[in-house]
């Protein structure tokens, strides 16, 4: 199955996760999982341990949205490039990072640009983070573009957290699965199908050509030892995993576990760019989830994939 199903960009391309798809950043920061310390520890450990003697100065957060990951990069790097192609998002990131978080403005460069076509100078970036957004890109074009921007020895990290599962309440999990199935079953437009193929593959469909990359590490957290944990349905991009890449499984990361009530599940689902789904169709499943939770919170665990790669000399 091909992963290249998003139409080539035209003069006025539509980018995924845009305002027309119902994106609400206030809900996003309230209901999406917060990147825990373990997330950034893994990034900084891979990056700084690979070339400890080097003076790393510049990070680039691609598809930065409102700047959540960029905010943590700003604690470790002198310069942070914050890029996103959708109208208004880098303005919002500026507000969050500079006005509200108090980082010095001089630290940042804001670019309303796509991952595939970016004005950042060649060989000028030390670390690139691509969090929760590669599925909206043409990965092979974007990954080549990341290789162009990185200095030799620089790090690329691409991450995705999947739909959370419910632990310890099978009836609630079944109802939650049924809600997911209604949403995913309604996906038929090419942009959303493309996104699904990438997410469903647990990033196995992301390829890192050996001429450009080394030290590829595919890390799965809370994924129960199976890449299938990332499957929302059976539209899966074909694997581009190379022999010699490292695959690592880590379970029990509490940073990606929580206790949540029914209102959180509703709020969380509303943060995903989604197809048209009728509330009437969903109603019986929400009611079943509510009954299964019986007014109590349930324990959630979120699977995460992080793919690391180093720019080769
Ligand atoms: C779910 S948000 C993730 C935001 C942020 N990285 C985070 O982790 O919270 C997806 C982001 O991808 C951006 N995006 C969509 N298409 C893109 C593209 N071709 N290049 C770069 N970013 C893109 C959207 O504008 C949106 O901000």
PDB file of C-alpha atoms in Angstrom, residues 106 119 138-139 156:
ATOM      1  CA  UNK A 106      15.191  37.023  20.510  1.00  0.00           C
ATOM      2  CA  UNK A 119      13.353  28.617   4.051  1.00  0.00           C
ATOM      3  CA  UNK A 138       4.414  13.980   2.603  1.00  0.00           C
ATOM      4  CA  UNK A 139       6.965  12.151   4.768  1.00  0.00           C
ATOM      5  CA  UNK A 156      15.697  14.292  13.916  1.00  0.00           C
TER       6      UNK A 156
END
